[in-house]
mmCIF file of C-alpha atoms in Angstrom:
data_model
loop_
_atom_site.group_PDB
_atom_site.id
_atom_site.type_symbol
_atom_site.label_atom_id
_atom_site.label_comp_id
_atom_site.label_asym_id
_atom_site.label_seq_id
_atom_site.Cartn_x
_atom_site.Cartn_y
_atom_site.Cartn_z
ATOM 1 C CA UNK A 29 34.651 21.741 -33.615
ATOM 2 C CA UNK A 30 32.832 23.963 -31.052
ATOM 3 C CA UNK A 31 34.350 27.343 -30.894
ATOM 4 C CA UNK A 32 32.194 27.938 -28.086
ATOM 5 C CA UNK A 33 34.171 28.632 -25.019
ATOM 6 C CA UNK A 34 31.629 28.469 -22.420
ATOM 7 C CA UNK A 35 31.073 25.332 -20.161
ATOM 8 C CA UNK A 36 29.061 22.120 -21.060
ATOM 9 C CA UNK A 37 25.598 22.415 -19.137
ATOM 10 C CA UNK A 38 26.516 19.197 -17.169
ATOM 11 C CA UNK A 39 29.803 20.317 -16.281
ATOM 12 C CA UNK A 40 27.875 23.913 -14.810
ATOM 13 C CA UNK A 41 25.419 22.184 -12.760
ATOM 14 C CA UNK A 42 28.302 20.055 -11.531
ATOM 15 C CA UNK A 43 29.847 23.022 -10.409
ATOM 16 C CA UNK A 44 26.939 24.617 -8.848
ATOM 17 C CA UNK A 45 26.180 21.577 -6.797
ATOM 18 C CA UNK A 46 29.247 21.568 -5.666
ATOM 19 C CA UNK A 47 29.791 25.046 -4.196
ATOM 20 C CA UNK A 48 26.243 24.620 -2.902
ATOM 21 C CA UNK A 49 26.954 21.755 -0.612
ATOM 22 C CA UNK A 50 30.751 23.125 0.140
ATOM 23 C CA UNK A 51 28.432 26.068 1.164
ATOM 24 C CA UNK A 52 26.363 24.077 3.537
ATOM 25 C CA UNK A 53 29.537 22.121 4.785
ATOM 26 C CA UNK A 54 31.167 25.746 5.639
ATOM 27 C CA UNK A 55 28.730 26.821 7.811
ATOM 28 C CA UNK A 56 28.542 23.621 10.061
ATOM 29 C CA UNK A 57 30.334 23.808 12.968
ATOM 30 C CA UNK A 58 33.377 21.961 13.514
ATOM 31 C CA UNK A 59 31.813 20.378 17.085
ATOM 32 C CA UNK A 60 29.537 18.807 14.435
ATOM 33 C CA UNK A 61 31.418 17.879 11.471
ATOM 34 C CA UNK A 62 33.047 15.930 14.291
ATOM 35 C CA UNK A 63 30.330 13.842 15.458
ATOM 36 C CA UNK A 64 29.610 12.890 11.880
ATOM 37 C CA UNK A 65 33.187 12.155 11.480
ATOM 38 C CA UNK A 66 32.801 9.970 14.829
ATOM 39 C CA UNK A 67 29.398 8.264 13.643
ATOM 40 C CA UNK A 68 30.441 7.479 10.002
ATOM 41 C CA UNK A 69 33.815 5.108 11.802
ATOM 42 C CA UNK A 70 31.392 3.947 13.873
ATOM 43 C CA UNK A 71 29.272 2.501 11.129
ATOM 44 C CA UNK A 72 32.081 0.719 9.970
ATOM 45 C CA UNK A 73 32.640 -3.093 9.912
ATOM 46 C CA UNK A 74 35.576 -2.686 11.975
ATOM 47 C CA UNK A 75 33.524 -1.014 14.617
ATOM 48 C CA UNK A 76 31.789 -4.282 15.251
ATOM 49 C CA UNK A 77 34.714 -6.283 15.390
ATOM 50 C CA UNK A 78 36.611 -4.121 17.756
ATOM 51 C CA UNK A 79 33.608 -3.981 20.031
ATOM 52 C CA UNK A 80 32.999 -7.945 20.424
ATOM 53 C CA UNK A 81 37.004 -8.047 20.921
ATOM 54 C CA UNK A 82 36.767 -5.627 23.594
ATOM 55 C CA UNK A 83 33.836 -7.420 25.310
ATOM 56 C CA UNK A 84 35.902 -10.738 24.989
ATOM 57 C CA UNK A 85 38.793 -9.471 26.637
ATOM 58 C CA UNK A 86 36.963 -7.980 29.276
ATOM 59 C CA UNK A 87 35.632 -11.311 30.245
ATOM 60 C CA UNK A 88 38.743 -13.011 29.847
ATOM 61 C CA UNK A 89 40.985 -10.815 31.650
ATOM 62 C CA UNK A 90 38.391 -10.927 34.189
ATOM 63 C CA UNK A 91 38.054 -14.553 34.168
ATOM 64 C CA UNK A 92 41.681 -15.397 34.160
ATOM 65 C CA UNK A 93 41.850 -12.701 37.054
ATOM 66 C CA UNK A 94 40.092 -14.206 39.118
ATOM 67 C CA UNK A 95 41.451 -17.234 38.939
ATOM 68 C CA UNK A 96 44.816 -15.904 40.061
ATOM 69 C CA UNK A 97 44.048 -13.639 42.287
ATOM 70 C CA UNK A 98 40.450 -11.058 42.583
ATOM 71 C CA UNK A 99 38.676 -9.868 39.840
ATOM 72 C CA UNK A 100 38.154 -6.421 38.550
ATOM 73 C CA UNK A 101 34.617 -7.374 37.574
ATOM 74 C CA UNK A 102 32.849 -9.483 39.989
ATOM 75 C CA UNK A 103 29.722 -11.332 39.340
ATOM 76 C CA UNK A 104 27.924 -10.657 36.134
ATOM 77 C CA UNK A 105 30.705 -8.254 34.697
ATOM 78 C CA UNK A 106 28.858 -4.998 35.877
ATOM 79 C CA UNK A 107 30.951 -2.777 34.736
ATOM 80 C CA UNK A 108 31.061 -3.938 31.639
ATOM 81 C CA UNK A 109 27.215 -3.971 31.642
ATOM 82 C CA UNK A 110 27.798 0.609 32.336
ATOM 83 C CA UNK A 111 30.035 0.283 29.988
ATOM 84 C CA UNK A 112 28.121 -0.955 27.175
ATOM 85 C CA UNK A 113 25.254 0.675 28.247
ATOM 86 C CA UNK A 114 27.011 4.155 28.124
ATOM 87 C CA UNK A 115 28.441 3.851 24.708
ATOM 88 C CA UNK A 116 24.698 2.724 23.404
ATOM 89 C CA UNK A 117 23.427 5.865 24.749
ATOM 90 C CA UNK A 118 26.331 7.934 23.353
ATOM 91 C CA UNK A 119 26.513 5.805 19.671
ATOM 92 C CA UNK A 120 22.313 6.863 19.653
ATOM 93 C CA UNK A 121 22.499 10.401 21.080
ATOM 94 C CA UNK A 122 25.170 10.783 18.219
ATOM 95 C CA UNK A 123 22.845 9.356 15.378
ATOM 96 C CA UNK A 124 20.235 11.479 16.594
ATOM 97 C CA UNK A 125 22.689 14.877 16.300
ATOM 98 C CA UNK A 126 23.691 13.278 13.132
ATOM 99 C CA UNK A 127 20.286 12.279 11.341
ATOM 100 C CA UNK A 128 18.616 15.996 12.743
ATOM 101 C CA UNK A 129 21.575 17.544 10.343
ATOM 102 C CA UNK A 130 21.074 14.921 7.292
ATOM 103 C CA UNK A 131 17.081 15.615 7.739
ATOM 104 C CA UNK A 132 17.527 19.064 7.455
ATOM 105 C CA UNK A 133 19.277 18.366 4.356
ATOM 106 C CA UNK A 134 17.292 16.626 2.673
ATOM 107 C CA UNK A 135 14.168 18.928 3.613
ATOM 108 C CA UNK A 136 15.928 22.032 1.650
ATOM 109 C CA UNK A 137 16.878 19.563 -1.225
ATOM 110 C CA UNK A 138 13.269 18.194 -1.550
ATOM 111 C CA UNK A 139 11.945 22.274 -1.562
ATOM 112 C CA UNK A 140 14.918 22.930 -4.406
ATOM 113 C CA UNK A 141 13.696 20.119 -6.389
ATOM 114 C CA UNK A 142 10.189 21.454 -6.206
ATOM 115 C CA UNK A 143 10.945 24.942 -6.584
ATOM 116 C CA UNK A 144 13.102 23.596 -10.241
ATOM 117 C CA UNK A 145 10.055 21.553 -11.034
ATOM 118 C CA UNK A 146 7.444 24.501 -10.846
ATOM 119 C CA UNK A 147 9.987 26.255 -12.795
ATOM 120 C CA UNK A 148 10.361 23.754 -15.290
ATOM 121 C CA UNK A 149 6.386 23.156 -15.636
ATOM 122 C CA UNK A 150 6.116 26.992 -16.363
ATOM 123 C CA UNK A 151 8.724 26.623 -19.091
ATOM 124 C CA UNK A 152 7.386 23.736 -20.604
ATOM 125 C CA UNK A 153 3.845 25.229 -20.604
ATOM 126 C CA UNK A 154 5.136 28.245 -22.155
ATOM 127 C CA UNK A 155 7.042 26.815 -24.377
ATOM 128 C CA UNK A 156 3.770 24.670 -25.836
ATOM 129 C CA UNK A 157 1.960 28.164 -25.709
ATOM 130 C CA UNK A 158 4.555 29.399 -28.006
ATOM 131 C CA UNK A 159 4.295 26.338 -30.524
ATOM 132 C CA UNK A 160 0.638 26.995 -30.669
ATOM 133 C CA UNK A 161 0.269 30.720 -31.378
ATOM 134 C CA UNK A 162 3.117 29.872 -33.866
ATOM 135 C CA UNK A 163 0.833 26.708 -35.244
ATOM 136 C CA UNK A 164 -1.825 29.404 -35.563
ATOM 137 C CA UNK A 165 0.052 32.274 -36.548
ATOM 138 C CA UNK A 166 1.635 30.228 -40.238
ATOM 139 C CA UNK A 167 -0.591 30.033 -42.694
ATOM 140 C CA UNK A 168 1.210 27.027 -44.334
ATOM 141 C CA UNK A 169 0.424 25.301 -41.208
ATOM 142 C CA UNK A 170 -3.310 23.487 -40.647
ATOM 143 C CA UNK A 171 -5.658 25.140 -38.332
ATOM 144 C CA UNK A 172 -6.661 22.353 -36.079
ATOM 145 C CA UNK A 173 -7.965 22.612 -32.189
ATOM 146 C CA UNK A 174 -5.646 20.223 -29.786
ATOM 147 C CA UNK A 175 -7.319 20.571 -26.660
ATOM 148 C CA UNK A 176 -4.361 18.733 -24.958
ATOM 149 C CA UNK A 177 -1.844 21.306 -25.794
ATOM 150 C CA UNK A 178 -4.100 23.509 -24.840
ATOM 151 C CA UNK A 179 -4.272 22.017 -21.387
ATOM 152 C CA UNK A 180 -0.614 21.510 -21.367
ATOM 153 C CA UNK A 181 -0.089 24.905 -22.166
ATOM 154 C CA UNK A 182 -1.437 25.627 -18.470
ATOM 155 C CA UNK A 183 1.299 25.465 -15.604
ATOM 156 C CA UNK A 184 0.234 23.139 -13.043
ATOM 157 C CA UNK A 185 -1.735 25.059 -9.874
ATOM 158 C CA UNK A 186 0.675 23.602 -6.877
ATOM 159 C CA UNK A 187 -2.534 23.814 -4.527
ATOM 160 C CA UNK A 188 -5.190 22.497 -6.759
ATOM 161 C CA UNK A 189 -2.229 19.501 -7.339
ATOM 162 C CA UNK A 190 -1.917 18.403 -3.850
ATOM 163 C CA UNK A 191 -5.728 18.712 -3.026
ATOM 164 C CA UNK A 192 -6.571 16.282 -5.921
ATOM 165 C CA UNK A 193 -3.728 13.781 -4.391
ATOM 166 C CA UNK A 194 -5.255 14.275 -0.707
ATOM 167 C CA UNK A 195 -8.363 13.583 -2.629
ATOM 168 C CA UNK A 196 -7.361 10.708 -4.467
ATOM 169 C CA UNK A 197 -5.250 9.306 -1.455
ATOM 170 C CA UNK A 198 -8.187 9.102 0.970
ATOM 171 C CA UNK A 199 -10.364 7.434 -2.228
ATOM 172 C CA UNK A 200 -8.017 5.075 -2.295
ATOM 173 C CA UNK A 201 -7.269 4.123 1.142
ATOM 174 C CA UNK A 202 -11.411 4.100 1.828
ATOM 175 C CA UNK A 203 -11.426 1.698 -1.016
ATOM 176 C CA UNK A 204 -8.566 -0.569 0.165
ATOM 177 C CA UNK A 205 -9.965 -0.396 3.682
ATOM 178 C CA UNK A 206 -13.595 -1.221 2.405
ATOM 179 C CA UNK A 207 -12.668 -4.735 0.587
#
């Protein structure tokens, strides 16, 4: 049995995660943690059903109303028309708010996971750098070049990384655009 008191790795980075995005969640204002609130009913089933109900009854109320005496509605239910059209422009106007947020997000999420991976590469090339002097350094061990580990032993150059994809990108899109 471990005697070990400290935390499991997974369980850590659990816990970090979680503070992190508690973190984020504190400092969004309340005016927006409402519209989300507001925009994730929306994009429920029920949502749908309540609004065809609603449109239903409008036209049947108004129907039956005017058949008894005038109705609320006349003609081709222009109010309802504003209606509808007022709640589209509020439902998208709130997705917008909502999606601006979630973008944001994901933007300082996508420079994290970069930022870990540089960090990682470094790591891992040291760590090959370190099994090589070692390799070289034991005499019980054979002497042999490995030009790979060499190579590997290199952290990857961010810029020099995303000039050979632009590179390779517009290859291949000239190629696919040439046949």
């Amino acid at each position: 049995m471990d005697d070990d008191k400290s935390a499991h790795p997974v369980d850590e980075a659990v816990r970090a995660i979680a503070e992190i995005h508690a973190d984020t969640l504190r400092q969004v204002p309340r005016s927006q943690l409402g519209i989300e609130w507001l925009i994730k009913a929306i994009g429920r089933p029920w949502f749908a059903y309540a609004l065809v109900t609603f449109v239903a009854l409008w036209m049947i109320v108004d129907l039956v109303a005017g058949k008894f005496h005038r109705p609320f509605d006349p003609q081709s239910f222009p109010w309802l028309e504003l209606i509808v059209s007022m709640m589209s422009l509020m439902i998208a106007a709130l997705i917008l708010i909502t999606e601006n947020r979630q973008g944001r997000l994901a933007d300082q999420r996508e420079q994290v996971t970069l930022q870990m991976a540089l960090v990682i590469d470094r790591k891992a090339a040291k760590i090959i750098e370190l099994l090589e002097s070692m390799r070289k350094d034991d005499p019980t061990l054979p002497d042999r070049e490995d030009s790979q580990a060499e190579r590997m032993a290199e952290a990857t150059d961010l810029r020099s990384a995303v000039e050979r994809l632009e590179r390779e990108t517009t290859r291949a899109v000239e190629e696919s655009t040439s046949d």
